[in-house]
PDB file of C-alpha atoms in Angstrom:
ATOM      1  CA  MET L 194      77.537  66.899  46.750  1.00 51.00           C
ATOM      2  CA  ILE L 195      79.900  69.267  48.542  1.00 58.00           C
ATOM      3  CA  VAL L 196      77.219  71.717  49.689  1.00 59.00           C
ATOM      4  CA  SER L 197      73.697  70.512  50.338  1.00 61.00           C
ATOM      5  CA  GLN L 198      70.761  72.269  51.940  1.00 67.00           C
ATOM      6  CA  ASN L 199      69.480  68.908  53.202  1.00 64.00           C
ATOM      7  CA  ASN L 200      72.428  68.234  55.537  1.00 66.00           C
ATOM      8  CA  HIS L 201      73.400  69.900  58.767  1.00 68.00           C
ATOM      9  CA  PRO L 202      76.369  72.265  58.403  1.00 70.00           C
ATOM     10  CA  GLN L 203      78.413  69.946  60.650  1.00 70.00           C
ATOM     11  CA  ARG L 204      78.133  67.228  57.975  1.00 73.00           C
ATOM     12  CA  GLN L 205      79.388  69.406  55.105  1.00 86.00           C
ATOM     13  CA  LEU L 206      82.811  68.746  53.591  1.00 90.00           C
ATOM     14  CA  TYR L 207      83.785  72.400  54.018  1.00 91.00           C
ATOM     15  CA  TYR L 208      83.210  72.221  57.769  1.00 93.00           C
ATOM     16  CA  LEU L 209      84.771  68.783  58.251  1.00 95.00           C
ATOM     17  CA  GLY L 210      87.732  69.764  56.082  1.00 96.00           C
ATOM     18  CA  ALA L 211      88.338  72.826  58.240  1.00 96.00           C
ATOM     19  CA  LYS L 212      88.129  70.710  61.402  1.00 97.00           C
ATOM     20  CA  THR L 213      90.567  68.175  59.918  1.00 97.00           C
ATOM     21  CA  LEU L 214      93.028  70.913  58.968  1.00 98.00           C
ATOM     22  CA  ALA L 215      92.752  72.349  62.491  1.00 97.00           C
ATOM     23  CA  ILE L 216      93.620  68.927  63.936  1.00 97.00           C
ATOM     24  CA  LEU L 217      96.634  68.628  61.641  1.00 97.00           C
ATOM     25  CA  ASN L 218      97.700  72.152  62.565  1.00 97.00           C
ATOM     26  CA  ARG L 219      97.567  71.322  66.284  1.00 96.00           C
ATOM     27  CA  LYS L 220      99.723  68.267  65.633  1.00 95.00           C
ATOM     28  CA  GLY L 221     102.445  70.208  63.834  1.00 96.00           C
ATOM     29  CA  GLY L 222     101.098  69.768  60.305  1.00 96.00           C
ATOM     30  CA  ALA L 223     101.050  65.961  60.200  1.00 96.00           C
ATOM     31  CA  SER L 224      99.230  63.115  61.897  1.00 97.00           C
ATOM     32  CA  ASP L 225      98.694  59.392  61.647  1.00 96.00           C
ATOM     33  CA  PHE L 226      95.510  58.587  59.693  1.00 96.00           C
ATOM     34  CA  PHE L 227      93.756  56.810  62.559  1.00 96.00           C
ATOM     35  CA  GLU L 228      94.842  59.334  65.206  1.00 97.00           C
ATOM     36  CA  ALA L 229      93.371  62.153  63.124  1.00 97.00           C
ATOM     37  CA  TYR L 230      90.181  60.147  62.581  1.00 98.00           C
ATOM     38  CA  GLN L 231      89.801  59.350  66.283  1.00 98.00           C
ATOM     39  CA  GLU L 232      90.286  62.989  67.257  1.00 97.00           C
ATOM     40  CA  LEU L 233      87.757  64.218  64.693  1.00 97.00           C
ATOM     41  CA  LYS L 234      85.325  61.464  65.724  1.00 97.00           C
ATOM     42  CA  LEU L 235      85.502  62.705  69.320  1.00 96.00           C
ATOM     43  CA  GLU L 236      84.684  66.239  68.167  1.00 94.00           C
ATOM     44  CA  GLU L 237      82.085  65.486  65.480  1.00 93.00           C
ATOM     45  CA  ASP L 238      81.151  61.766  65.735  1.00 89.00           C
ATOM     46  CA  ILE L 239      81.575  61.038  62.014  1.00 93.00           C
ATOM     47  CA  SER L 240      81.906  57.720  60.212  1.00 95.00           C
ATOM     48  CA  LEU L 241      85.172  56.481  58.764  1.00 97.00           C
ATOM     49  CA  MET L 242      83.697  56.758  55.257  1.00 96.00           C
ATOM     50  CA  LEU L 243      82.836  60.438  55.768  1.00 94.00           C
ATOM     51  CA  PHE L 244      86.357  61.065  57.103  1.00 96.00           C
ATOM     52  CA  ILE L 245      87.841  59.410  54.001  1.00 97.00           C
ATOM     53  CA  LEU L 246      85.576  61.515  51.760  1.00 95.00           C
ATOM     54  CA  THR L 247      86.767  64.625  53.622  1.00 96.00           C
ATOM     55  CA  LEU L 248      90.412  63.640  53.083  1.00 97.00           C
ATOM     56  CA  ASP L 249      89.720  62.955  49.394  1.00 97.00           C
ATOM     57  CA  TRP L 250      88.250  66.438  49.038  1.00 96.00           C
ATOM     58  CA  LEU L 251      91.219  68.044  50.841  1.00 97.00           C
ATOM     59  CA  TYR L 252      93.611  66.056  48.623  1.00 97.00           C
ATOM     60  CA  LEU L 253      91.855  67.244  45.454  1.00 96.00           C
ATOM     61  CA  LEU L 254      92.189  70.820  46.698  1.00 96.00           C
ATOM     62  CA  GLY L 255      95.908  70.285  47.279  1.00 97.00           C
ATOM     63  CA  ALA L 256      95.525  70.974  51.000  1.00 98.00           C
ATOM     64  CA  VAL L 257      96.827  67.603  52.224  1.00 98.00           C
ATOM     65  CA  LYS L 258      98.975  64.745  51.029  1.00 97.00           C
ATOM     66  CA  SER L 259      99.297  61.222  52.328  1.00 94.00           C
ATOM     67  CA  GLU L 260     102.322  58.998  52.625  1.00 91.00           C
ATOM     68  CA  LYS L 261     102.694  55.702  54.480  1.00 91.00           C
ATOM     69  CA  GLY L 262      99.620  56.240  56.663  1.00 89.00           C
ATOM     70  CA  TRP L 263     100.472  59.839  57.560  1.00 95.00           C
ATOM     71  CA  ILE L 264      98.394  62.841  56.541  1.00 97.00           C
ATOM     72  CA  GLU L 265     100.343  66.071  56.009  1.00 96.00           C
ATOM     73  CA  GLN L 266      99.259  69.634  55.331  1.00 96.00           C
ATOM     74  CA  CYS L 267     100.616  71.072  52.091  1.00 94.00           C
ATOM     75  CA  PHE L 268     100.754  74.688  53.269  1.00 85.00           C
TER      76      PHE L 268
END
């Protein structure tokens, strides 16, 4: 579920997606998968699975694309 009243706001895909996009923006619009994960983990202490779910959601929205281990913003 994308929005749930049972989870803290910091665990919602909207929030984590915004944090991920902010990280990519700081890095010039692109970042290595694991570098982006490590930076977000320092800020929010999330699991790798939740990070992958966040990237999947951003990909479905057309906000990011992935190629050869790099994550790039699409806007």
